[in-house]
Structure formats: structure tokens, C-alpha cells
């Protein structure tokens, strides 16, 4: 049981940190950003390439995060420049197009030759049950919790956060009352890009995943599922959702009967969440 | 009047001259090329261009040396785009529109499943360089030169328990649907051959998994050796998980995808014992039997890889069969020559452990010959000088 919990946290912290980036952009940018992992991967692969070329890991990590921040800002610019007044569906469709574009470019640039990510947090960690929890995973867990708290505080308690929410809800109105929407859009996309690069970087250096560009980009599915648990709105719920998904996946994998369906668990989870969150609408509809 | 007559005579002479010269040109025209097809995944998420490129290098050399029976080889490769629809379309195009006499160097994950009936109806044979799925080994239209993941798994399980003498052998096999039949077959044959059971069988490993839960199962089972079948990057993730969970004292055996210089370099600091299976004469070794292939690939600007070996061997064996034909080279005569390549006449290549028997009733999965390499200081070293032969009959 302890093993399932521990290895579930290992997997779940990755889902949670990426889910938080999606929730951030959903609340502040008014878009479900399907391109989030693809943007983060750009920076994390730059990190790998720089490390292979003998750059110190910390400097390479900063460079990678900045690159993803720049790619995020560029995506934000596209979104602002051409899809400022579009509805969420159109913007999210644009995000899907971006995801496909970034994946094609990324695979073309970085290829599919094997890359071994250097360990950023050696000689740290502890054992929980028979599971070794590495230093990177502790950092990942702590980073996810800190990120959730910081984002929650920033959005709900600071003046800028409230202005950003106003902008996300009604971009044109926000612009009319003097909120600089172009810069804010780019800033928020850039921030989400940098955060997702950091998350991908921790995943690549600390977890035992297939470090292939295309397969890592599929982390968008559990990340979206985690954000859905938080209704694309709540940071703490997204964090809890990510960790819960990790634990469910780990429990499924530990049972030989259920293991073949481990990657299909998102579907029932999504259905249950949607049924639960929409239950009031159902009753309201009945009453109407 | 005289002038008119003279002009007419001139015109007649001229047209006769033109007629003669065009006849001469026709009789001097190059004979029809021998069309050979190749079907490979050249676009999409996972591409396999190495095998057809290596086959092309072999055919180019044959053409430079004058062709076969004075006829050049025209090698036509079509992209299956990783889709069943495109695979069927490409197969029909090559067989019916282009009229290929045989296939060589194919590397398609759907070809055997999709085009088997078409090839049977048209009487055309394929010697795939990379056999995409397990059914390739039992379908009559195909004679793969590669051993494939199922054969590699069986050889690795056998090597772990019978050669390395490991008691508790565990298998973690790729859980994608196209591998299911091969996995089942390999485990069944292992039990029949050794009369032993696996300590743990996990056929649920998927490309996107975090390997930690799988490694924890191995840890709690107390495996002595692990046979892991997956793509190269999955193998790296597996070693990382083993290292993170502190079970590097367990011997690991990977399939052919791990046998690359990139993998060896990336895992040079791994402290445990790691082996990989090689479907042919290990291509990173300095064996003399690799010289011709290596030189040809170098001249063609192609990277050295196991898939490239498959394409080269496939094309070389087909050329050997074409040279055995005494009459005109047609689809029928090529199929007949290939079918006659059986028993003592089976097609051989020094990089292949077993001769390729193309008789119609041969089950290509029944026998295999592979070698094993061991990871030593960031380099692969051959540890089985002779091929390890597996015979399930």
C-alpha cells in the first residue's frame, strides 16, 4: 500500500505541476492550452542539448526555462494578435494547432536519438516502504505545492492578479479601461511556458520515463485531466487531482489484472468528474 | 517537272532514312528494368527509412556493375505513412500499377497484416528487412530476414536461464497490441523448451509509462535477471528506474533496439550488468563479415544500424536469387526461384546466423540465430562468438 502511494506521488507530481500551468492559462488567458507540454519540452530539450555540450547543468536549466518562456511569449503574441476576441473554443483550437506545430518542429530539431538527462539532485532522497524517493521528486512535490499556493495567492489576493482575471473574462473591456492586454497576454503565456519547462525538466531528470519528444508530449493528457479535476479554475484542486491520478495509475499498474488498462484510467476519471460537476445543471434543467 | 520529281525522291529517301534510324534507336534502347518494390514507414511518428535505403545501396551497386542479365534494377519505395489505408494503397500501386517482381528491404508495421492476401493472389513474394509484426513470420508471402521481437524475446529468456544460469527470470514485455501474439508465443515456447516458469511476467509495459511501478514489481519478486522488450528510449528509462530503486544487482537483457552506440554512451555510468540481443552479426563489432556492408553503407552515406543490416541482407539475398534465374526475369520466375531457395539451396549471408529458407511451408519463427552483446565501459562487447541458435521444432 505504501509502495503504491509512494510511486503514485512520483508519477502524480509530474501531472500536477503541468496541470497547474494549464489552470493558470485557463484562468488568466481564457484558453485551454493543449500546447503546454510541447512548449515546455522545447526548453527542456534545449537543456539536454546544452548539457551534452558540457554546459553546467544549472546554467543549461536556466537557458532552457528562458527559451520556453520565449516560446510561450511568442504563442501569447499569436493569440493576442489574431485571436484576441475569439471565444474559448476557437482559442483552444488554435492551441491544438500550436501543439501540432511545436511537436513537428521539436521532433525535427531534436530528433529521436536517445538522450540521458543528467541528475540534478544526486545523493538526496529517502525510502518510503520499499520505494526510493529521489531528491528530484521531493523537489517536484515541493515545487508543485509551492506553485499551487503561490498561484492561488497571486490570482486571488494581488491587484495584478485581479486585473488579469478581469482581462481574461473580457479582453476588450479590460483594454478599454486601460489594462495593457497585449503585454499581459504575453507575460502570462511566457510565465506558463517557463513553468512548464521547469516541470518537464524535473520530470526528465528525476523520473524514469521514456525521454522521447513525442511520447513526453503526451503528458498533456493526464495534465489536462488534473486541470479538469480543478475545473480549470482551482489550483489546490488541480494539485490534488494530479497526485490522485498518479496514485490511481500506480495502483492500477500494481494489479496484474488491471495493469493493461493503466493508461485508459483517464476516461472513467473524466466521465465521473464531469458527471459530478455538472450534476447541478442537470437538476436545474429538470426544474426548468 | 524534273525538279518536282527530284524533290519527291529526296523526300522519300529522307523519310526512309528517318525510319531506319528510328528502328536502329529502338533496337539499341536499354532493356526494361527489373522492378523491385519496397514498402516502409517513411513519415509519421516513427519512421523506418534505414532498411530501404540500405537495400537501395545494394541495388545501385548491382546496376553500376551492369545489372542482372544486362537489365538494371529499378527499386521503387512507397511510404505506408504508418496507416493501414496508405499501406494497402501503396501495396496495390507497387504490385498492380508498377508490376514489381518481388519486394525487398520493406520496413512497414502493417504490410504483413494488410497486403498478405494481395501478394498471395498476385503470386509476389517479399523479403522484409524489418518485419513489423509477428504474423509476418507465418504468412506465406513473406520471408523476413530479421528475427523480430518475439524471436529476440525467446532467445533472451533462453540466454538468461540456460546460458547465464539465472534462477528467477522475469520478463517485462511491450504491451502494445501488435506485440501481444508474439509475447504469448515467446513465453509459451520458453516454457516448452526449458520446462521452467518465469518468476514474473509483465506484458503491460507501455511506451509512455513511468517505469517505477514496473521496477517495483521486479524488486518485490526478487528477480535474478530481467528480460525487457521496448524501444531504445524505454530501455534507458528502465535502467534509470532500476538505478533509482536500487536494484542494479539484477542482470538486465534488452532487445535489439538497445544495441546502439548512443545507448551505450548514455548508460556508460550504469553500475549493473546489461546485455542486448543482436539479430545479425553485431554491427558495432569489428567482425570481418561486416566489411562489405560497412563499406557500402559508408559509400552511400548511410548510418550503420541493425535496420540497415536487415535491408542490406534482404536486397543481397534477392539479388542472389535473381542471378540463379536462367530464363527471362519475370514475377513468376522470381517467385519460382525464391521458392526453390530451400534446404541446401537456401539463401545465405555471413551476417545471418541461419540461411533464409523461402519454401512455402516454412514457419520463419520456428528457428532463430542471434548473438548477445554486453555493456562494458560505455561500449558493447560481443559475448557469444557463435550464434545462439533456437529451434522450437
XYZ file of C-alpha atoms in Angstrom:
681
model
C 0.000 0.000 0.000
C 2.805 2.336 0.965
C 4.573 1.368 -2.273
C 1.545 2.323 -4.353
C 1.247 5.640 -2.540
C 4.930 6.477 -2.921
C 5.253 5.550 -6.581
C 1.918 7.282 -7.208
C 3.279 10.518 -5.773
C 6.324 10.134 -8.028
C 4.075 9.962 -11.095
C 1.430 12.389 -9.809
C 3.750 15.292 -9.039
C 4.572 15.465 -12.760
C 0.893 15.551 -13.697
C 0.139 18.141 -11.024
C 2.854 20.608 -11.991
C 1.833 20.529 -15.657
C -1.846 20.716 -14.731
C -1.138 23.881 -12.744
C 0.281 25.587 -15.855
C -2.887 24.705 -17.769
C -5.126 26.013 -14.986
C -3.109 29.246 -14.881
C -3.598 29.897 -18.592
C -7.220 28.886 -18.436
C -7.972 31.404 -15.704
C -5.746 34.200 -16.923
C -5.630 33.679 -20.679
C -9.105 32.293 -21.289
C -7.762 29.265 -23.167
C -7.329 25.529 -22.612
C -3.721 25.319 -23.682
C -3.201 21.970 -25.361
C 0.284 23.124 -26.412
C 1.528 23.408 -22.818
C 3.757 20.318 -22.724
C 5.017 20.953 -26.268
C 6.137 24.469 -25.220
C 7.756 23.129 -22.044
C 9.519 20.377 -23.990
C 11.253 22.920 -26.205
C 13.113 24.379 -23.248
C 13.794 21.065 -21.568
C 15.333 19.687 -24.768
C 17.474 22.800 -25.104
C 18.622 21.971 -21.565
C 19.566 18.426 -22.638
C 21.452 19.622 -25.707
C 23.367 22.239 -23.697
C 24.247 19.646 -21.038
C 25.560 17.319 -23.751
C 27.740 20.212 -24.896
C 29.354 20.448 -21.464
C 27.440 23.458 -20.160
C 26.942 23.369 -16.353
C 23.501 21.854 -15.592
C 22.228 24.871 -13.623
C 23.089 27.309 -16.429
C 21.604 24.966 -19.016
C 18.413 24.696 -16.936
C 18.056 28.481 -16.751
C 18.633 28.765 -20.517
C 16.023 26.084 -21.197
C 13.463 27.769 -18.959
C 14.098 31.117 -20.689
C 13.697 29.518 -24.122
C 10.327 28.033 -23.160
C 9.375 31.411 -21.704
C 10.185 32.983 -25.087
C 8.246 30.296 -27.000
C 5.349 30.876 -24.599
C 5.515 34.644 -25.183
C 5.525 34.085 -28.955
C 2.443 31.856 -28.634
C 0.793 34.517 -26.465
C 1.570 37.110 -29.135
C -0.126 34.970 -31.813
C -3.114 34.510 -29.533
C -3.384 38.228 -28.768
C -2.625 39.467 -32.277
C -5.152 37.346 -34.161
C -7.491 35.693 -31.662
C -7.999 38.390 -29.064
C -11.771 38.480 -29.351
C -12.273 34.847 -30.263
C -14.231 32.555 -27.944
C -12.641 29.842 -25.789
C -13.396 27.126 -28.346
C -11.577 28.957 -31.155
C -8.621 29.833 -28.945
C -8.338 26.277 -27.707
C -8.448 25.047 -31.305
C -5.581 27.437 -32.072
C -3.744 25.917 -29.104
C -4.210 22.448 -30.634
C -2.766 23.733 -33.927
C 0.179 25.188 -31.983
C 0.731 21.856 -30.235
C 0.937 20.018 -33.557
C 3.244 22.683 -34.982
C 5.615 22.707 -31.990
C 5.715 18.916 -31.881
C 6.644 18.679 -35.564
C 9.307 21.376 -35.246
C 10.648 19.946 -31.975
C 10.884 16.403 -33.333
C 12.597 17.762 -36.449
C 15.125 19.803 -34.456
C 15.893 17.408 -31.629
C 15.425 14.073 -33.464
C 14.735 10.808 -31.708
C 18.255 9.738 -30.746
C 18.496 8.627 -27.122
C 19.314 11.303 -24.587
C 20.127 10.633 -20.984
C 19.184 13.557 -18.765
C 21.778 14.407 -16.099
C 20.662 14.074 -12.488
C 20.204 17.491 -10.933
C 19.624 16.268 -7.381
C 22.103 13.480 -6.709
C 22.724 11.892 -3.329
C 19.488 13.067 -1.838
C 16.231 11.272 -1.163
C 14.778 8.726 1.233
C 12.944 5.425 1.269
C 9.223 5.082 1.781
C 8.261 1.421 2.120
C 10.443 -0.291 -0.475
C 10.306 2.724 -2.798
C 13.245 5.084 -3.088
C 12.077 8.668 -3.467
C 14.827 10.610 -5.214
C 15.798 14.198 -4.467
C 14.333 15.449 -7.744
C 10.965 14.003 -6.902
C 10.943 15.633 -3.489
C 11.765 18.911 -5.243
C 8.999 18.210 -7.752
C 6.451 17.580 -4.992
C 7.501 20.643 -3.021
C 7.577 22.759 -6.200
C 4.042 21.634 -7.099
C 2.713 22.546 -3.648
C 4.538 25.901 -3.621
C 3.383 26.669 -7.157
C -0.239 25.935 -6.283
C -0.098 28.161 -3.178
C 1.774 30.971 -4.952
C -0.613 30.996 -7.915
C -3.636 30.883 -5.631
C -2.327 33.828 -3.629
C -1.238 35.820 -6.703
C -4.532 35.471 -8.572
C -6.890 35.988 -5.676
C -5.033 38.385 -3.415
C -2.946 40.707 -5.560
C -4.087 43.710 -7.583
C -2.324 42.454 -10.749
C -3.930 39.050 -10.372
C -7.411 40.527 -10.164
C -6.710 42.782 -13.168
C -5.547 39.737 -15.104
C -8.719 37.845 -14.284
C -10.790 40.782 -15.478
C -8.797 40.792 -18.672
C -9.258 37.038 -19.203
C -13.014 37.356 -18.831
C -13.482 40.393 -21.100
C -10.318 41.317 -23.038
C -11.843 44.214 -24.992
C -13.495 45.788 -21.956
C -10.282 45.382 -19.978
C -8.365 47.147 -22.730
C -10.893 49.986 -22.795
C -10.375 50.671 -19.099
C -6.636 50.860 -19.639
C -5.310 47.354 -18.903
C -2.425 46.669 -21.380
C -3.800 43.399 -22.675
C -1.073 42.634 -25.229
C 1.744 42.716 -22.696
C -0.288 40.888 -20.092
C -1.201 38.090 -22.511
C 2.414 37.608 -23.484
C 3.542 37.784 -19.867
C 1.121 35.142 -18.694
C 1.888 32.799 -21.624
C 5.573 33.322 -21.034
C 5.209 32.531 -17.331
C 3.231 29.361 -18.063
C 5.834 28.348 -20.684
C 8.714 28.811 -18.252
C 6.862 26.939 -15.509
C 6.085 24.020 -17.792
C 9.737 23.882 -18.889
C 10.749 23.654 -15.228
C 8.167 20.909 -14.679
C 9.307 18.944 -17.753
C 12.909 19.411 -16.724
C 12.264 17.913 -13.294
C 10.293 15.061 -14.887
C 13.101 14.313 -17.339
C 15.896 14.433 -14.804
C 14.131 12.700 -11.938
C 11.527 10.243 -13.174
C 12.003 7.018 -15.084
C 10.219 7.998 -18.255
C 10.895 7.379 -21.904
C 12.641 10.655 -22.822
C 11.277 10.781 -26.330
C 9.933 14.089 -27.646
C 6.651 12.717 -28.954
C 5.874 10.461 -26.009
C 6.714 13.105 -23.381
C 4.331 15.493 -25.106
C 1.532 13.017 -24.326
C 1.827 14.072 -20.674
C -0.658 16.731 -21.778
C -3.451 14.144 -21.322
C -3.027 13.499 -17.579
C -2.160 17.197 -17.126
C -5.476 18.203 -18.723
C -7.236 15.622 -16.586
C -5.657 17.110 -13.442
C -6.735 20.607 -14.534
C -10.231 19.269 -15.189
C -10.425 17.976 -11.618
C -9.784 21.584 -10.588
C -12.443 22.696 -13.140
C -9.647 24.663 -14.909
C -10.038 27.095 -12.040
C -8.788 25.862 -8.661
C -5.043 25.478 -8.138
C -5.269 23.349 -4.991
C -7.797 21.028 -6.616
C -5.562 20.698 -9.695
C -2.648 19.770 -7.435
C -4.771 17.207 -5.597
C -6.122 15.930 -8.933
C -2.629 15.365 -10.348
C -1.472 13.469 -7.277
C -4.689 11.436 -7.174
C -4.271 10.447 -10.836
C -0.704 9.339 -10.133
C -1.830 7.186 -7.218
C -4.696 5.648 -9.227
C -2.295 4.897 -12.094
C 0.222 3.329 -9.730
C -2.480 1.210 -8.071
C -3.734 0.063 -11.476
C -0.215 -0.876 -12.583
C 0.372 -2.914 -9.434
C -2.584 -5.178 -10.199
C -1.787 -7.632 -12.984
C -5.482 -7.815 -13.885
C -5.919 -4.067 -14.334
C -2.400 -3.123 -15.476
C -3.105 -3.352 -19.237
C -5.689 -0.607 -18.764
C -3.448 1.749 -16.760
C -3.376 4.389 -19.460
C -7.121 4.149 -20.009
C -7.999 5.240 -16.488
C -8.281 8.880 -17.540
C -11.524 8.200 -19.376
C -13.587 6.932 -16.401
C -11.993 9.601 -14.188
C -13.005 12.347 -16.662
C -16.541 10.936 -17.006
C -17.044 10.730 -13.236
C -15.725 14.277 -12.719
C -17.926 15.691 -15.478
C -20.996 13.907 -14.145
C -20.266 15.193 -10.651
C -19.516 18.789 -11.601
C -22.474 19.025 -13.981
C -24.967 17.403 -11.615
C -26.442 20.778 -10.595
C -27.008 21.799 -14.210
C -28.849 18.543 -14.712
C -31.172 19.241 -11.786
C -31.582 22.862 -12.816
C -32.540 21.671 -16.310
C -35.090 19.277 -14.850
C -36.621 22.025 -12.759
C -36.750 24.393 -15.725
C 8.654 18.722 -113.573
C 12.143 17.301 -113.199
C 12.613 19.419 -110.114
C 9.376 18.154 -108.628
C 10.443 14.534 -109.259
C 13.841 15.196 -107.671
C 12.236 16.763 -104.622
C 9.870 13.809 -104.256
C 12.762 11.357 -104.461
C 14.653 13.340 -101.846
C 11.640 13.296 -99.529
C 11.255 9.527 -99.931
C 14.964 8.988 -99.226
C 14.790 11.228 -96.186
C 11.737 9.509 -94.728
C 13.369 6.121 -95.339
C 16.473 7.323 -93.545
C 14.403 8.556 -90.607
C 12.568 5.218 -90.484
C 15.824 3.274 -90.489
C 17.396 5.393 -87.800
C 14.349 5.129 -85.524
C 14.477 1.353 -85.976
C 18.122 1.468 -85.054
C 17.356 3.574 -81.974
C 14.637 1.095 -80.938
C 16.922 -1.864 -81.291
C 19.632 -0.042 -79.276
C 17.228 1.027 -76.445
C 18.049 -0.257 -72.963
C 16.148 -3.381 -71.940
C 13.262 -2.995 -69.482
C 14.477 -2.612 -65.903
C 13.683 -5.237 -63.259
C 11.226 -3.536 -60.926
C 11.607 -4.350 -57.223
C 9.320 -2.857 -54.599
C 9.902 -1.665 -51.052
C 7.243 -0.590 -48.569
C 8.351 1.316 -45.491
C 7.178 3.825 -42.925
C 8.886 6.993 -44.126
C 6.654 9.592 -42.489
C 4.657 9.803 -39.279
C 5.523 9.421 -35.600
C 8.013 6.566 -36.069
C 9.936 6.232 -39.325
C 11.956 3.261 -40.586
C 13.942 4.550 -43.581
C 17.204 2.670 -42.860
C 16.188 -0.677 -44.340
C 15.012 0.559 -47.791
C 17.977 2.963 -48.006
C 20.422 0.099 -47.397
C 18.580 -2.045 -49.973
C 18.825 0.814 -52.470
C 22.600 0.946 -51.963
C 22.835 -2.778 -52.814
C 20.738 -2.372 -55.994
C 22.684 0.730 -57.056
C 25.891 -1.277 -56.852
C 24.378 -4.103 -58.924
C 23.379 -1.513 -61.546
C 26.879 0.006 -61.584
C 28.256 -3.464 -62.212
C 25.987 -3.920 -65.245
C 22.740 -5.191 -63.724
C 21.375 -8.738 -63.966
C 21.119 -10.348 -67.431
C 22.009 -6.892 -68.723
C 18.913 -5.390 -67.095
C 19.121 -2.651 -64.487
C 17.196 -2.843 -61.227
C 14.621 -0.142 -60.602
C 13.921 -0.006 -56.863
C 10.591 1.680 -56.106
C 9.911 2.533 -52.476
C 6.489 3.647 -51.267
C 5.622 5.238 -47.922
C 2.990 3.442 -45.821
C 2.639 6.583 -43.657
C 2.086 4.326 -40.653
C -1.549 3.835 -41.747
C -3.369 0.720 -42.908
C -5.143 2.618 -45.727
C -1.931 4.046 -47.152
C -0.260 0.625 -46.782
C -2.977 -1.064 -48.871
C -2.856 1.705 -51.486
C 0.945 1.557 -51.714
C 0.857 -2.251 -51.991
C -1.636 -2.137 -54.882
C 0.337 0.613 -56.613
C 3.567 -1.397 -56.472
C 2.057 -4.781 -57.377
C -0.576 -3.801 -59.951
C 0.498 -0.462 -61.436
C 4.270 -0.780 -61.252
C 4.327 -4.556 -61.680
C 7.182 -5.266 -59.273
C 8.643 -8.781 -59.463
C 9.305 -9.005 -55.698
C 9.749 -6.890 -52.565
C 12.987 -6.318 -50.674
C 14.061 -4.081 -47.805
C 10.489 -3.411 -46.674
C 10.084 -1.962 -43.184
C 6.396 -1.497 -42.589
C 4.437 -2.194 -39.429
C 1.251 -3.057 -41.353
C 2.434 -4.656 -44.600
C 2.037 -8.284 -43.495
C -1.409 -7.781 -41.982
C -2.777 -5.592 -44.773
C -1.210 -6.835 -48.018
C -0.737 -10.566 -47.424
C -3.828 -11.589 -49.435
C -2.941 -9.255 -52.319
C 0.592 -10.664 -52.578
C -0.764 -14.235 -52.426
C -3.296 -13.567 -55.207
C -0.698 -11.917 -57.438
C 1.991 -14.500 -56.656
C 4.573 -11.983 -55.454
C 6.958 -12.548 -52.541
C 8.516 -10.152 -50.047
C 11.751 -10.498 -48.068
C 11.174 -7.747 -45.447
C 14.277 -6.148 -43.935
C 12.280 -5.289 -40.825
C 9.253 -7.485 -40.107
C 6.677 -5.279 -38.459
C 4.640 -7.820 -36.588
C 4.555 -11.417 -35.541
C 2.209 -12.600 -38.329
C 4.960 -11.805 -40.886
C 6.761 -14.959 -39.771
C 3.913 -17.327 -40.590
C 2.367 -15.742 -43.709
C 3.384 -17.420 -46.954
C 4.028 -14.266 -48.965
C 6.724 -13.101 -46.518
C 10.177 -14.393 -45.646
C 11.635 -11.855 -43.173
C 15.398 -11.730 -42.744
C 15.065 -10.199 -39.248
C 14.474 -12.290 -36.128
C 11.898 -9.879 -34.727
C 10.858 -9.002 -31.163
C 9.204 -12.369 -30.413
C 12.228 -14.381 -31.558
C 14.518 -11.951 -29.718
C 12.475 -12.299 -26.528
C 12.598 -16.095 -26.661
C 16.364 -16.062 -27.316
C 16.901 -13.614 -24.416
C 14.813 -15.659 -21.970
C 16.718 -18.781 -23.009
C 20.048 -16.973 -22.686
C 19.146 -15.732 -19.175
C 18.186 -19.109 -17.762
C 20.250 -21.587 -19.785
C 23.472 -19.690 -20.517
C 23.710 -17.173 -17.675
C 22.105 -19.779 -15.354
C 19.759 -17.320 -13.657
C 17.097 -18.967 -11.494
C 14.473 -16.263 -11.207
C 13.974 -14.856 -14.683
C 11.401 -12.061 -15.062
C 10.031 -10.716 -18.335
C 8.727 -7.196 -18.929
C 7.364 -7.110 -22.445
C 5.978 -4.286 -24.530
C 2.197 -4.244 -24.097
C 1.179 -2.732 -27.430
C -1.483 -4.799 -29.265
C 0.761 -5.738 -32.222
C 3.169 -7.460 -29.794
C 0.546 -9.469 -27.892
C 0.643 -12.611 -30.056
C 4.454 -12.600 -30.213
C 4.791 -12.162 -26.436
C 2.428 -15.055 -25.785
C 4.251 -17.252 -28.280
C 7.711 -16.447 -26.835
C 6.688 -17.255 -23.247
C 4.946 -20.469 -24.316
C 7.979 -21.634 -26.332
C 10.323 -20.770 -23.440
C 8.292 -22.965 -21.071
C 8.200 -25.799 -23.609
C 11.948 -25.610 -24.311
C 13.252 -25.234 -20.748
C 10.432 -26.714 -18.669
C 10.753 -23.639 -16.462
C 8.311 -20.939 -15.447
C 9.077 -17.250 -15.340
C 9.299 -15.715 -11.852
C 7.251 -12.781 -13.175
C 5.637 -11.959 -16.499
C 4.503 -8.365 -17.087
C 3.130 -7.686 -20.557
C 1.740 -4.264 -19.675
C 4.771 -2.037 -20.273
C 3.737 0.856 -22.500
C 5.954 3.468 -24.166
C 4.685 6.371 -22.054
C 4.847 4.627 -18.680
C 6.897 5.849 -15.802
C 8.885 2.645 -15.289
C 8.921 2.925 -11.474
C 5.840 0.754 -10.732
C 7.127 -1.987 -13.065
C 10.575 -1.928 -11.472
C 8.959 -2.127 -8.029
C 7.198 -5.323 -9.125
C 10.567 -6.742 -10.160
C 12.033 -5.659 -6.827
C 9.291 -7.320 -4.768
C 9.503 -10.512 -6.869
C 13.255 -10.802 -6.308
C 14.224 -11.325 -9.959
C 17.778 -12.518 -10.763
C 17.520 -11.441 -14.387
C 15.092 -9.219 -16.281
C 14.309 -9.511 -19.979
C 12.882 -6.190 -21.137
C 11.476 -5.548 -24.582
C 10.896 -1.933 -25.535
C 12.151 0.880 -27.716
C 15.590 2.390 -27.107
C 14.345 5.310 -25.008
C 12.183 2.983 -22.895
C 15.272 0.874 -22.203
C 17.103 3.956 -20.928
C 14.130 4.840 -18.716
C 14.120 1.257 -17.415
C 17.783 1.420 -16.373
C 17.135 4.761 -14.706
C 14.232 3.297 -12.699
C 16.371 0.302 -11.686
C 19.085 2.644 -10.522
C 16.618 4.854 -8.637
C 15.082 1.856 -6.881
C 18.475 0.338 -6.068
C 18.250 -2.989 -7.900
C 21.262 -2.641 -10.173
C 22.496 -6.054 -8.966
C 19.834 -7.653 -11.200
C 21.053 -8.605 -14.697
C 19.109 -6.893 -17.492
C 18.763 -8.161 -21.058
C 17.361 -5.836 -23.720
C 16.256 -6.498 -27.282
C 17.983 -5.247 -30.454
C 16.749 -1.595 -30.157
C 19.148 -1.058 -27.226
C 22.120 -2.189 -29.289
C 23.325 1.233 -30.461
C 26.388 3.309 -29.680
C 24.073 6.096 -28.442
C 22.512 3.795 -25.837
C 25.920 2.501 -24.731
C 27.194 6.057 -24.324
C 24.059 7.213 -22.470
C 24.270 4.336 -19.969
C 28.035 4.160 -19.511
C 27.741 5.020 -15.798
C 25.173 2.335 -15.038
C 26.802 0.016 -12.492
C 24.854 -3.195 -13.246
C 25.187 -5.997 -15.785
C 23.439 -5.184 -19.082
C 23.132 -7.342 -22.201
C 21.425 -6.793 -25.530
C 20.330 -9.160 -28.252
C 21.592 -8.656 -31.804
C 19.532 -10.060 -34.675
C 22.536 -10.296 -37.003
C 26.318 -10.256 -36.681
C 26.628 -7.378 -34.144
C 27.111 -4.307 -36.313
C 29.300 -2.360 -33.880
C 31.848 -5.200 -33.661
C 34.995 -5.426 -35.789
C 33.987 -8.736 -37.370
C 35.290 -9.158 -40.938
C 31.897 -10.392 -42.175
C 30.617 -6.836 -41.766
C 33.212 -5.336 -44.114
C 31.194 -5.351 -47.340
C 28.058 -3.949 -45.685
C 30.024 -1.340 -43.744
C 31.912 -0.173 -46.850
C 28.742 0.005 -48.922
C 26.886 1.999 -46.254
C 29.828 4.368 -45.928
C 29.896 4.994 -49.682
C 26.125 5.514 -49.733
C 26.337 7.927 -46.784
C 24.041 5.734 -44.686
C 24.331 5.368 -40.885
C 25.178 1.915 -39.507
C 22.226 0.278 -37.804
C 20.564 -3.057 -37.289
C 17.669 -1.972 -39.535
C 20.239 -1.120 -42.228
C 21.681 -4.632 -41.903
C 18.186 -6.043 -42.494
C 17.724 -4.000 -45.674
C 21.182 -4.907 -46.989
C 20.739 -8.635 -46.316
C 17.263 -8.666 -47.833
C 18.416 -6.966 -51.048
C 21.581 -9.079 -51.284
C 19.618 -12.322 -50.935
C 17.101 -11.246 -53.573
C 19.934 -10.392 -55.971
C 21.397 -13.847 -55.332
C 18.027 -15.425 -56.203
C 17.715 -13.263 -59.360
C 21.149 -14.407 -60.520
C 20.015 -18.045 -60.260
C 17.280 -17.465 -62.869
C 18.304 -18.723 -66.283
C 15.376 -17.601 -68.460
C 13.650 -14.211 -68.513
C 13.244 -12.445 -65.189
C 9.518 -12.083 -64.539
C 7.397 -12.095 -61.393
C 6.673 -15.798 -61.934
C 10.280 -16.782 -62.483
C 11.417 -14.724 -59.454
C 8.784 -16.318 -57.202
C 9.768 -19.748 -58.526
C 13.476 -19.080 -57.912
C 12.779 -17.829 -54.387
C 10.537 -20.804 -53.560
C 13.302 -23.126 -54.808
C 15.710 -21.491 -52.338
C 15.205 -24.128 -49.706
C 17.218 -26.766 -47.887
C 20.775 -26.821 -49.229
C 19.846 -24.052 -51.707
C 18.553 -21.645 -49.043
C 19.882 -18.098 -49.393
C 22.864 -17.316 -47.197
C 24.697 -14.250 -45.952
C 27.540 -14.272 -43.411
C 25.775 -11.639 -41.279
C 22.820 -14.020 -40.880
C 23.041 -16.854 -38.377
C 20.667 -19.130 -40.286
C 20.178 -19.408 -44.068
C 16.900 -17.930 -45.314
C 14.614 -20.739 -46.456
C 11.874 -19.308 -48.684
C 9.874 -22.518 -49.262
C 6.106 -22.031 -48.979
C 5.650 -24.289 -45.945
C 8.391 -22.774 -43.752
C 7.432 -21.252 -40.389
C 10.014 -18.497 -40.055
C 9.507 -18.120 -36.304
C 10.441 -21.758 -35.611
C 14.184 -21.161 -35.785
C 16.342 -18.171 -34.991
C 20.019 -17.373 -34.576
C 21.110 -14.316 -32.642
C 24.131 -13.043 -30.756
C 24.441 -11.269 -27.414
C 26.468 -8.204 -26.527
C 27.365 -6.887 -23.079
C 27.736 -3.282 -21.956
C 31.327 -2.683 -20.830
C 32.548 0.855 -20.043
C 30.177 2.611 -22.441
C 30.801 0.114 -25.226
C 29.082 -3.045 -26.449
C 31.257 -6.195 -26.419
C 30.216 -9.413 -28.168
C 29.896 -12.212 -25.580
C 28.640 -15.008 -27.858
C 31.248 -15.541 -30.605
C 28.938 -18.168 -32.148
C 25.284 -17.544 -32.916
C 22.876 -18.780 -30.245
C 20.510 -20.982 -32.232
C 16.960 -21.520 -31.063
C 14.931 -24.311 -32.586
C 11.377 -24.653 -31.323
C 10.511 -27.647 -33.506
